[in-house]
PDB file of C-alpha atoms and ligand atoms in Angstrom:
ATOM      1  CA  UNK A   1      10.846 -80.204  74.490  1.00  0.00           C
ATOM      2  CA  UNK A   2      14.524 -80.526  74.406  1.00  0.00           C
ATOM      3  CA  UNK A   3      16.337 -79.414  77.561  1.00  0.00           C
ATOM      4  CA  UNK A   4      18.632 -76.262  76.959  1.00  0.00           C
ATOM      5  CA  UNK A   5      22.230 -76.646  78.299  1.00  0.00           C
ATOM      6  CA  UNK A   6      22.358 -73.325  79.261  1.00  0.00           C
ATOM      7  CA  UNK A   7      19.718 -70.967  81.061  1.00  0.00           C
ATOM      8  CA  UNK A   8      21.522 -67.524  80.309  1.00  0.00           C
ATOM      9  CA  UNK A   9      23.341 -66.766  77.398  1.00  0.00           C
ATOM     10  CA  UNK A  10      25.162 -63.638  75.780  1.00  0.00           C
ATOM     11  CA  UNK A  11      24.709 -63.680  71.969  1.00  0.00           C
ATOM     12  CA  UNK A  12      27.254 -61.808  69.844  1.00  0.00           C
ATOM     13  CA  UNK A  13      26.142 -60.883  66.366  1.00  0.00           C
ATOM     14  CA  UNK A  14      28.621 -59.220  63.772  1.00  0.00           C
ATOM     15  CA  UNK A  15      26.990 -56.469  62.152  1.00  0.00           C
ATOM     16  CA  UNK A  16      28.274 -57.691  58.755  1.00  0.00           C
ATOM     17  CA  UNK A  17      25.836 -60.832  59.462  1.00  0.00           C
ATOM     18  CA  UNK A  18      22.849 -58.477  58.971  1.00  0.00           C
ATOM     19  CA  UNK A  19      24.044 -57.646  55.662  1.00  0.00           C
ATOM     20  CA  UNK A  20      23.531 -60.969  54.318  1.00  0.00           C
ATOM     21  CA  UNK A  21      24.762 -60.899  50.461  1.00  0.00           C
ATOM     22  CA  UNK A  22      24.480 -57.187  49.984  1.00  0.00           C
ATOM     23  CA  UNK A  23      27.629 -56.773  51.991  1.00  0.00           C
ATOM     24  CA  UNK A  24      26.623 -53.889  53.824  1.00  0.00           C
ATOM     25  CA  UNK A  25      23.440 -52.190  55.558  1.00  0.00           C
ATOM     26  CA  UNK A  26      20.495 -54.508  56.655  1.00  0.00           C
ATOM     27  CA  UNK A  27      19.315 -57.013  54.590  1.00  0.00           C
ATOM     28  CA  UNK A  28      15.867 -57.702  55.975  1.00  0.00           C
ATOM     29  CA  UNK A  29      15.541 -61.289  54.763  1.00  0.00           C
ATOM     30  CA  UNK A  30      18.656 -62.201  56.680  1.00  0.00           C
ATOM     31  CA  UNK A  31      17.759 -60.171  59.602  1.00  0.00           C
ATOM     32  CA  UNK A  32      14.358 -62.001  59.855  1.00  0.00           C
ATOM     33  CA  UNK A  33      15.951 -65.393  59.589  1.00  0.00           C
ATOM     34  CA  UNK A  34      18.416 -64.710  62.289  1.00  0.00           C
ATOM     35  CA  UNK A  35      15.623 -62.974  64.432  1.00  0.00           C
ATOM     36  CA  UNK A  36      13.232 -66.185  63.945  1.00  0.00           C
ATOM     37  CA  UNK A  37      16.221 -68.521  65.216  1.00  0.00           C
ATOM     38  CA  UNK A  38      16.704 -66.182  67.983  1.00  0.00           C
ATOM     39  CA  UNK A  39      12.799 -66.272  68.938  1.00  0.00           C
ATOM     40  CA  UNK A  40      12.721 -69.993  68.672  1.00  0.00           C
ATOM     41  CA  UNK A  41      15.701 -70.644  70.812  1.00  0.00           C
ATOM     42  CA  UNK A  42      14.296 -68.121  73.517  1.00  0.00           C
ATOM     43  CA  UNK A  43      11.106 -70.140  73.543  1.00  0.00           C
ATOM     44  CA  UNK A  44      13.243 -73.156  74.860  1.00  0.00           C
ATOM     45  CA  UNK A  45      13.139 -70.844  78.071  1.00  0.00           C
ATOM     46  CA  UNK A  46      16.635 -69.793  77.646  1.00  0.00           C
ATOM     47  CA  UNK A  47      17.512 -66.050  78.770  1.00  0.00           C
ATOM     48  CA  UNK A  48      19.264 -64.140  76.065  1.00  0.00           C
ATOM     49  CA  UNK A  49      21.240 -61.008  75.720  1.00  0.00           C
ATOM     50  CA  UNK A  50      22.317 -60.041  72.311  1.00  0.00           C
ATOM     51  CA  UNK A  51      25.305 -57.836  71.188  1.00  0.00           C
ATOM     52  CA  UNK A  52      25.190 -56.651  67.823  1.00  0.00           C
ATOM     53  CA  UNK A  53      28.411 -55.291  65.919  1.00  0.00           C
ATOM     54  CA  UNK A  54      27.968 -51.942  63.578  1.00  0.00           C
ATOM     55  CA  UNK A  55      30.319 -52.954  60.610  1.00  0.00           C
ATOM     56  CA  UNK A  56      27.725 -53.575  58.242  1.00  0.00           C
ATOM     57  CA  UNK A  57      27.001 -49.608  58.509  1.00  0.00           C
ATOM     58  CA  UNK A  58      30.187 -48.184  59.847  1.00  0.00           C
ATOM     59  CA  UNK A  59      33.842 -49.587  60.727  1.00  0.00           C
ATOM     60  CA  UNK A  60      35.285 -47.299  63.102  1.00  0.00           C
ATOM     61  CA  UNK A  61      38.873 -48.669  63.014  1.00  0.00           C
ATOM     62  CA  UNK A  62      39.017 -48.704  59.121  1.00  0.00           C
ATOM     63  CA  UNK A  63      37.815 -45.022  58.995  1.00  0.00           C
ATOM     64  CA  UNK A  64      40.605 -44.164  61.547  1.00  0.00           C
ATOM     65  CA  UNK A  65      43.299 -45.963  59.441  1.00  0.00           C
ATOM     66  CA  UNK A  66      42.306 -43.520  56.865  1.00  0.00           C
ATOM     67  CA  UNK A  67      42.858 -40.358  58.749  1.00  0.00           C
ATOM     68  CA  UNK A  68      39.703 -40.142  60.868  1.00  0.00           C
ATOM     69  CA  UNK A  69      40.189 -39.409  64.491  1.00  0.00           C
ATOM     70  CA  UNK A  70      39.830 -42.648  66.003  1.00  0.00           C
ATOM     71  CA  UNK A  71      37.777 -41.825  69.087  1.00  0.00           C
ATOM     72  CA  UNK A  72      34.959 -39.913  66.709  1.00  0.00           C
ATOM     73  CA  UNK A  73      35.023 -42.993  63.948  1.00  0.00           C
ATOM     74  CA  UNK A  74      34.485 -45.430  67.190  1.00  0.00           C
ATOM     75  CA  UNK A  75      31.430 -43.224  68.208  1.00  0.00           C
ATOM     76  CA  UNK A  76      30.174 -43.442  64.921  1.00  0.00           C
ATOM     77  CA  UNK A  77      30.591 -46.977  64.992  1.00  0.00           C
ATOM     78  CA  UNK A  78      28.885 -47.046  68.185  1.00  0.00           C
ATOM     79  CA  UNK A  79      25.743 -45.425  66.863  1.00  0.00           C
ATOM     80  CA  UNK A  80      25.762 -47.770  64.028  1.00  0.00           C
ATOM     81  CA  UNK A  81      25.283 -50.817  66.558  1.00  0.00           C
ATOM     82  CA  UNK A  82      22.199 -48.995  67.877  1.00  0.00           C
ATOM     83  CA  UNK A  83      20.644 -48.775  64.244  1.00  0.00           C
ATOM     84  CA  UNK A  84      21.177 -52.660  64.311  1.00  0.00           C
ATOM     85  CA  UNK A  85      19.522 -53.092  67.721  1.00  0.00           C
ATOM     86  CA  UNK A  86      16.582 -51.515  66.701  1.00  0.00           C
ATOM     87  CA  UNK A  87      16.410 -53.406  63.465  1.00  0.00           C
ATOM     88  CA  UNK A  88      16.659 -56.666  65.488  1.00  0.00           C
ATOM     89  CA  UNK A  89      14.120 -55.486  68.104  1.00  0.00           C
ATOM     90  CA  UNK A  90      11.695 -54.801  65.372  1.00  0.00           C
ATOM     91  CA  UNK A  91      12.318 -58.115  63.776  1.00  0.00           C
ATOM     92  CA  UNK A  92      11.977 -60.110  67.162  1.00  0.00           C
ATOM     93  CA  UNK A  93       8.931 -58.223  68.214  1.00  0.00           C
ATOM     94  CA  UNK A  94       6.984 -59.120  64.895  1.00  0.00           C
ATOM     95  CA  UNK A  95       7.911 -62.517  65.699  1.00  0.00           C
ATOM     96  CA  UNK A  96       5.983 -62.412  68.830  1.00  0.00           C
ATOM     97  CA  UNK A  97       9.498 -62.159  70.971  1.00  0.00           C
ATOM     98  CA  UNK A  98       9.584 -59.626  73.910  1.00  0.00           C
ATOM     99  CA  UNK A  99      12.560 -57.457  73.963  1.00  0.00           C
ATOM    100  CA  UNK A 100      14.129 -54.386  75.618  1.00  0.00           C
ATOM    101  CA  UNK A 101      17.058 -52.484  73.883  1.00  0.00           C
ATOM    102  CA  UNK A 102      19.461 -50.679  76.232  1.00  0.00           C
ATOM    103  CA  UNK A 103      22.141 -48.479  74.863  1.00  0.00           C
ATOM    104  CA  UNK A 104      25.476 -47.788  76.853  1.00  0.00           C
ATOM    105  CA  UNK A 105      25.279 -44.029  75.360  1.00  0.00           C
ATOM    106  CA  UNK A 106      22.180 -42.437  76.684  1.00  0.00           C
ATOM    107  CA  UNK A 107      19.555 -41.610  73.715  1.00  0.00           C
ATOM    108  CA  UNK A 108      16.437 -42.125  76.249  1.00  0.00           C
ATOM    109  CA  UNK A 109      14.027 -41.180  73.589  1.00  0.00           C
ATOM    110  CA  UNK A 110      14.978 -44.162  71.591  1.00  0.00           C
ATOM    111  CA  UNK A 111      15.947 -46.737  73.945  1.00  0.00           C
ATOM    112  CA  UNK A 112      16.431 -47.371  77.554  1.00  0.00           C
ATOM    113  CA  UNK A 113      19.840 -46.466  79.198  1.00  0.00           C
ATOM    114  CA  UNK A 114      21.793 -49.531  80.088  1.00  0.00           C
ATOM    115  CA  UNK A 115      21.479 -50.506  83.710  1.00  0.00           C
ATOM    116  CA  UNK A 116      22.670 -53.886  84.654  1.00  0.00           C
ATOM    117  CA  UNK A 117      20.095 -54.406  87.415  1.00  0.00           C
ATOM    118  CA  UNK A 118      17.335 -53.554  84.983  1.00  0.00           C
ATOM    119  CA  UNK A 119      18.664 -55.930  82.327  1.00  0.00           C
ATOM    120  CA  UNK A 120      18.813 -58.677  84.745  1.00  0.00           C
ATOM    121  CA  UNK A 121      15.312 -57.880  85.618  1.00  0.00           C
ATOM    122  CA  UNK A 122      14.072 -58.179  82.201  1.00  0.00           C
ATOM    123  CA  UNK A 123      16.229 -61.195  81.413  1.00  0.00           C
ATOM    124  CA  UNK A 124      14.476 -62.867  84.570  1.00  0.00           C
ATOM    125  CA  UNK A 125      11.126 -62.136  82.627  1.00  0.00           C
ATOM    126  CA  UNK A 126      12.102 -63.912  79.675  1.00  0.00           C
ATOM    127  CA  UNK A 127      12.558 -60.597  77.666  1.00  0.00           C
ATOM    128  CA  UNK A 128      15.450 -60.684  75.270  1.00  0.00           C
ATOM    129  CA  UNK A 129      17.788 -57.898  75.997  1.00  0.00           C
ATOM    130  CA  UNK A 130      19.825 -56.096  73.019  1.00  0.00           C
ATOM    131  CA  UNK A 131      22.595 -54.070  74.337  1.00  0.00           C
ATOM    132  CA  UNK A 132      23.609 -51.157  72.009  1.00  0.00           C
ATOM    133  CA  UNK A 133      26.401 -48.798  71.972  1.00  0.00           C
ATOM    134  CA  UNK A 134      29.411 -50.847  72.760  1.00  0.00           C
ATOM    135  CA  UNK A 135      30.870 -50.409  75.751  1.00  0.00           C
ATOM    136  CA  UNK A 136      30.239 -46.633  75.376  1.00  0.00           C
ATOM    137  CA  UNK A 137      33.821 -45.818  75.154  1.00  0.00           C
ATOM    138  CA  UNK A 138      35.984 -45.473  72.069  1.00  0.00           C
ATOM    139  CA  UNK A 139      39.020 -47.904  71.257  1.00  0.00           C
ATOM    140  CA  UNK A 140      36.771 -51.055  72.886  1.00  0.00           C
ATOM    141  CA  UNK A 141      35.507 -53.178  70.215  1.00  0.00           C
ATOM    142  CA  UNK A 142      31.944 -54.790  70.064  1.00  0.00           C
ATOM    143  CA  UNK A 143      33.369 -58.142  71.008  1.00  0.00           C
ATOM    144  CA  UNK A 144      34.909 -56.728  74.408  1.00  0.00           C
ATOM    145  CA  UNK A 145      31.441 -55.138  74.902  1.00  0.00           C
ATOM    146  CA  UNK A 146      29.878 -58.672  74.814  1.00  0.00           C
ATOM    147  CA  UNK A 147      32.495 -60.262  77.185  1.00  0.00           C
ATOM    148  CA  UNK A 148      31.540 -57.104  79.620  1.00  0.00           C
ATOM    149  CA  UNK A 149      27.905 -57.663  79.382  1.00  0.00           C
ATOM    150  CA  UNK A 150      28.112 -61.484  79.400  1.00  0.00           C
ATOM    151  CA  UNK A 151      29.897 -61.086  82.894  1.00  0.00           C
ATOM    152  CA  UNK A 152      27.714 -58.293  84.060  1.00  0.00           C
ATOM    153  CA  UNK A 153      24.542 -60.451  83.430  1.00  0.00           C
ATOM    154  CA  UNK A 154      25.922 -63.561  84.809  1.00  0.00           C
ATOM    155  CA  UNK A 155      25.667 -65.399  81.273  1.00  0.00           C
ATOM    156  CA  UNK A 156      27.066 -68.673  81.413  1.00  0.00           C
ATOM    157  CA  UNK A 157      28.676 -68.376  77.973  1.00  0.00           C
ATOM    158  CA  UNK A 158      29.290 -66.281  75.138  1.00  0.00           C
ATOM    159  CA  UNK A 159      27.836 -67.227  71.963  1.00  0.00           C
ATOM    160  CA  UNK A 160      30.113 -65.809  69.083  1.00  0.00           C
ATOM    161  CA  UNK A 161      28.100 -66.340  65.804  1.00  0.00           C
ATOM    162  CA  UNK A 162      30.543 -65.943  62.879  1.00  0.00           C
ATOM    163  CA  UNK A 163      30.499 -66.771  59.127  1.00  0.00           C
ATOM    164  CA  UNK A 164      32.969 -70.068  59.886  1.00  0.00           C
ATOM    165  CA  UNK A 165      32.171 -73.289  61.536  1.00  0.00           C
ATOM    166  CA  UNK A 166      34.678 -72.576  64.313  1.00  0.00           C
ATOM    167  CA  UNK A 167      38.185 -71.796  65.045  1.00  0.00           C
ATOM    168  CA  UNK A 168      40.770 -73.170  62.574  1.00  0.00           C
ATOM    169  CA  UNK A 169      44.481 -73.257  62.730  1.00  0.00           C
ATOM    170  CA  UNK A 170      44.456 -71.225  59.540  1.00  0.00           C
ATOM    171  CA  UNK A 171      41.786 -69.302  57.237  1.00  0.00           C
ATOM    172  CA  UNK A 172      39.419 -72.021  56.256  1.00  0.00           C
ATOM    173  CA  UNK A 173      38.323 -69.480  53.301  1.00  0.00           C
ATOM    174  CA  UNK A 174      42.100 -69.599  52.192  1.00  0.00           C
ATOM    175  CA  UNK A 175      43.501 -72.974  52.755  1.00  0.00           C
ATOM    176  CA  UNK A 176      41.574 -76.286  52.217  1.00  0.00           C
ATOM    177  CA  UNK A 177      43.792 -78.180  54.649  1.00  0.00           C
ATOM    178  CA  UNK A 178      42.733 -76.139  57.262  1.00  0.00           C
ATOM    179  CA  UNK A 179      41.917 -77.928  60.563  1.00  0.00           C
ATOM    180  CA  UNK A 180      38.957 -77.118  63.054  1.00  0.00           C
ATOM    181  CA  UNK A 181      39.414 -77.260  66.415  1.00  0.00           C
ATOM    182  CA  UNK A 182      36.631 -78.595  68.654  1.00  0.00           C
ATOM    183  CA  UNK A 183      37.853 -77.409  72.017  1.00  0.00           C
ATOM    184  CA  UNK A 184      40.816 -74.714  72.819  1.00  0.00           C
ATOM    185  CA  UNK A 185      42.081 -73.107  75.882  1.00  0.00           C
ATOM    186  CA  UNK A 186      42.311 -69.005  76.328  1.00  0.00           C
ATOM    187  CA  UNK A 187      46.184 -69.335  76.654  1.00  0.00           C
ATOM    188  CA  UNK A 188      46.198 -71.491  73.362  1.00  0.00           C
ATOM    189  CA  UNK A 189      44.093 -68.652  71.697  1.00  0.00           C
ATOM    190  CA  UNK A 190      46.132 -65.957  72.927  1.00  0.00           C
ATOM    191  CA  UNK A 191      49.318 -67.793  72.241  1.00  0.00           C
ATOM    192  CA  UNK A 192      48.651 -68.961  68.634  1.00  0.00           C
ATOM    193  CA  UNK A 193      46.981 -65.514  68.049  1.00  0.00           C
ATOM    194  CA  UNK A 194      44.076 -67.083  66.658  1.00  0.00           C
ATOM    195  CA  UNK A 195      41.469 -64.543  65.532  1.00  0.00           C
ATOM    196  CA  UNK A 196      38.331 -65.432  67.775  1.00  0.00           C
ATOM    197  CA  UNK A 197      38.095 -62.342  69.399  1.00  0.00           C
ATOM    198  CA  UNK A 198      40.269 -59.338  70.169  1.00  0.00           C
ATOM    199  CA  UNK A 199      42.902 -59.947  72.978  1.00  0.00           C
ATOM    200  CA  UNK A 200      41.208 -57.398  75.349  1.00  0.00           C
ATOM    201  CA  UNK A 201      37.733 -59.427  75.136  1.00  0.00           C
ATOM    202  CA  UNK A 202      39.590 -62.767  75.203  1.00  0.00           C
ATOM    203  CA  UNK A 203      41.785 -61.654  78.303  1.00  0.00           C
ATOM    204  CA  UNK A 204      38.491 -60.547  80.146  1.00  0.00           C
ATOM    205  CA  UNK A 205      36.743 -64.123  79.319  1.00  0.00           C
ATOM    206  CA  UNK A 206      40.059 -65.748  80.638  1.00  0.00           C
ATOM    207  CA  UNK A 207      40.364 -63.807  83.831  1.00  0.00           C
ATOM    208  CA  UNK A 208      36.613 -64.201  84.526  1.00  0.00           C
ATOM    209  CA  UNK A 209      36.368 -67.993  83.376  1.00  0.00           C
ATOM    210  CA  UNK A 210      33.672 -67.072  80.663  1.00  0.00           C
ATOM    211  CA  UNK A 211      33.518 -69.984  78.094  1.00  0.00           C
ATOM    212  CA  UNK A 212      33.233 -68.581  74.287  1.00  0.00           C
ATOM    213  CA  UNK A 213      31.520 -70.975  71.907  1.00  0.00           C
ATOM    214  CA  UNK A 214      31.958 -69.702  68.182  1.00  0.00           C
ATOM    215  CA  UNK A 215      29.926 -71.236  65.441  1.00  0.00           C
ATOM    216  CA  UNK A 216      28.520 -70.656  62.257  1.00  0.00           C
ATOM    217  CA  UNK A 217      25.504 -68.384  62.005  1.00  0.00           C
ATOM    218  CA  UNK A 218      24.967 -69.118  58.254  1.00  0.00           C
ATOM    219  CA  UNK A 219      23.887 -72.629  59.088  1.00  0.00           C
ATOM    220  CA  UNK A 220      20.191 -72.707  59.862  1.00  0.00           C
ATOM    221  CA  UNK A 221      19.315 -73.895  63.401  1.00  0.00           C
ATOM    222  CA  UNK A 222      23.013 -73.450  64.704  1.00  0.00           C
ATOM    223  CA  UNK A 223      21.920 -70.931  67.497  1.00  0.00           C
ATOM    224  CA  UNK A 224      19.423 -73.333  68.942  1.00  0.00           C
ATOM    225  CA  UNK A 225      21.794 -76.649  68.401  1.00  0.00           C
ATOM    226  CA  UNK A 226      24.558 -74.583  70.345  1.00  0.00           C
ATOM    227  CA  UNK A 227      22.069 -73.803  73.228  1.00  0.00           C
ATOM    228  CA  UNK A 228      20.681 -77.363  73.339  1.00  0.00           C
ATOM    229  CA  UNK A 229      24.759 -78.394  73.692  1.00  0.00           C
ATOM    230  CA  UNK A 230      24.895 -80.367  70.322  1.00  0.00           C
ATOM    231  CA  UNK A 231      28.388 -80.362  68.795  1.00  0.00           C
ATOM    232  CA  UNK A 232      28.726 -76.996  66.731  1.00  0.00           C
ATOM    233  CA  UNK A 233      31.642 -74.871  66.542  1.00  0.00           C
ATOM    234  CA  UNK A 234      34.651 -74.242  68.616  1.00  0.00           C
ATOM    235  CA  UNK A 235      34.440 -73.925  72.522  1.00  0.00           C
ATOM    236  CA  UNK A 236      37.124 -71.987  74.357  1.00  0.00           C
ATOM    237  CA  UNK A 237      37.626 -72.206  78.035  1.00  0.00           C
ATOM    238  CA  UNK A 238      39.822 -72.292  81.082  1.00  0.00           C
ATOM    239  CA  UNK A 239      42.549 -74.989  80.923  1.00  0.00           C
ATOM    240  CA  UNK A 240      40.654 -76.507  84.108  1.00  0.00           C
ATOM    241  CA  UNK A 241      37.102 -75.764  83.539  1.00  0.00           C
TER     242      UNK A 241
HETATM  243  P1  LIG B 301       9.028 -53.670  84.096  1.00  0.00           P
HETATM  244  O1  LIG B 301       9.966 -53.162  85.324  1.00  0.00           O
HETATM  245  O2  LIG B 301       9.086 -55.193  84.339  1.00  0.00           O
HETATM  246  O3  LIG B 301       7.562 -53.072  84.112  1.00  0.00           O
HETATM  247  O4  LIG B 301       9.614 -53.383  82.716  1.00  0.00           O
HETATM  248  P2  LIG B 301       9.099 -52.620  81.703  1.00  0.00           P
HETATM  249  O5  LIG B 301      10.485 -52.392  80.941  1.00  0.00           O
HETATM  250  O6  LIG B 301       7.964 -53.044  81.023  1.00  0.00           O
HETATM  251  O7  LIG B 301       8.795 -51.192  82.390  1.00  0.00           O
HETATM  252  P3  LIG B 301       9.046 -49.683  81.851  1.00  0.00           P
HETATM  253  O8  LIG B 301       7.866 -49.080  82.289  1.00  0.00           O
HETATM  254  O9  LIG B 301      10.144 -49.408  82.289  1.00  0.00           O
HETATM  255  O10 LIG B 301       9.210 -49.733  80.244  1.00  0.00           O
HETATM  256  C1  LIG B 301       8.076 -49.626  79.295  1.00  0.00           C
HETATM  257  C2  LIG B 301       8.265 -49.458  77.998  1.00  0.00           C
HETATM  258  O11 LIG B 301       9.298 -48.341  77.921  1.00  0.00           O
HETATM  259  C3  LIG B 301       9.430 -50.629  77.313  1.00  0.00           C
HETATM  260  O12 LIG B 301       9.227 -50.913  76.184  1.00  0.00           O
HETATM  261  C4  LIG B 301      10.731 -50.027  77.866  1.00  0.00           C
HETATM  262  O13 LIG B 301      11.701 -50.526  76.748  1.00  0.00           O
HETATM  263  C5  LIG B 301      10.242 -48.605  77.538  1.00  0.00           C
HETATM  264  N1  LIG B 301      11.321 -47.618  78.250  1.00  0.00           N
HETATM  265  C6  LIG B 301      11.762 -47.681  79.454  1.00  0.00           C
HETATM  266  N2  LIG B 301      12.606 -46.751  79.989  1.00  0.00           N
HETATM  267  C7  LIG B 301      12.928 -45.974  78.606  1.00  0.00           C
HETATM  268  C8  LIG B 301      13.907 -45.052  78.289  1.00  0.00           C
HETATM  269  O14 LIG B 301      14.602 -44.450  79.216  1.00  0.00           O
HETATM  270  N3  LIG B 301      13.831 -44.558  77.228  1.00  0.00           N
HETATM  271  C9  LIG B 301      13.012 -45.132  75.883  1.00  0.00           C
HETATM  272  N4  LIG B 301      13.161 -44.713  74.925  1.00  0.00           N
HETATM  273  N5  LIG B 301      12.206 -46.203  76.453  1.00  0.00           N
HETATM  274  C10 LIG B 301      11.956 -46.778  77.512  1.00  0.00           C
END
């Protein structure tokens, strides 16, 4: 069996990724495909934490620009992430993977509350830990939640699954001549205002020297390839690391 490059990773999946072609909600076929890749990757012996966004169900920021109270709309977004977590838990477990869902906002009847040391124990027992409800605070994105959880569980890298192959100098959906970067430093991402993650999330990673790999989730087998250290996506790390 191939040797994984990482022992413990945090996989960030956007809520939209679960919507597939539908553009909203959860497309079960898409969900199952992602779950299959997760299970296959975890079977390599990699300890995996997962943070999922909620944008396929509710976009807190978008609602607040239309007049909704920002804190309330963000809380709704956090609840949306929990729906995605339960869907992912179900899909992974149907495929034989073992999971635990932990939420940053307590809803003990539905899932375990987030307890860092318990999350780490679950990982050590090769359970896939799915973190819900973002950071539990409004005004923070699920990318920031992913950075925070990655640091708390001592992940070696954040694997940010997106719709594109990596980070480009301009929007590859709009410009044919957009050039993909293989590697970037945190400072370059911040200075060039490249849309990798929001600046809070990037700053957290930079301050704690936590690399981010962004790669295309729509290409089958990419999660596994990334874990095996094959060349996919764009890696963002400190200048000296
Ligand atoms: P070990 O410490 O390794 O035994 O972990 P474990 O998660 O198997 O033990 P535990 O007895 O804590 O959990 C058994 C099941 O109950 C697991 O599926 C947990 O996710 C679930 N569980 C544990 N705590 C809570 C909780 O506060 N709320 C909910 N809804 N489920 C919980």
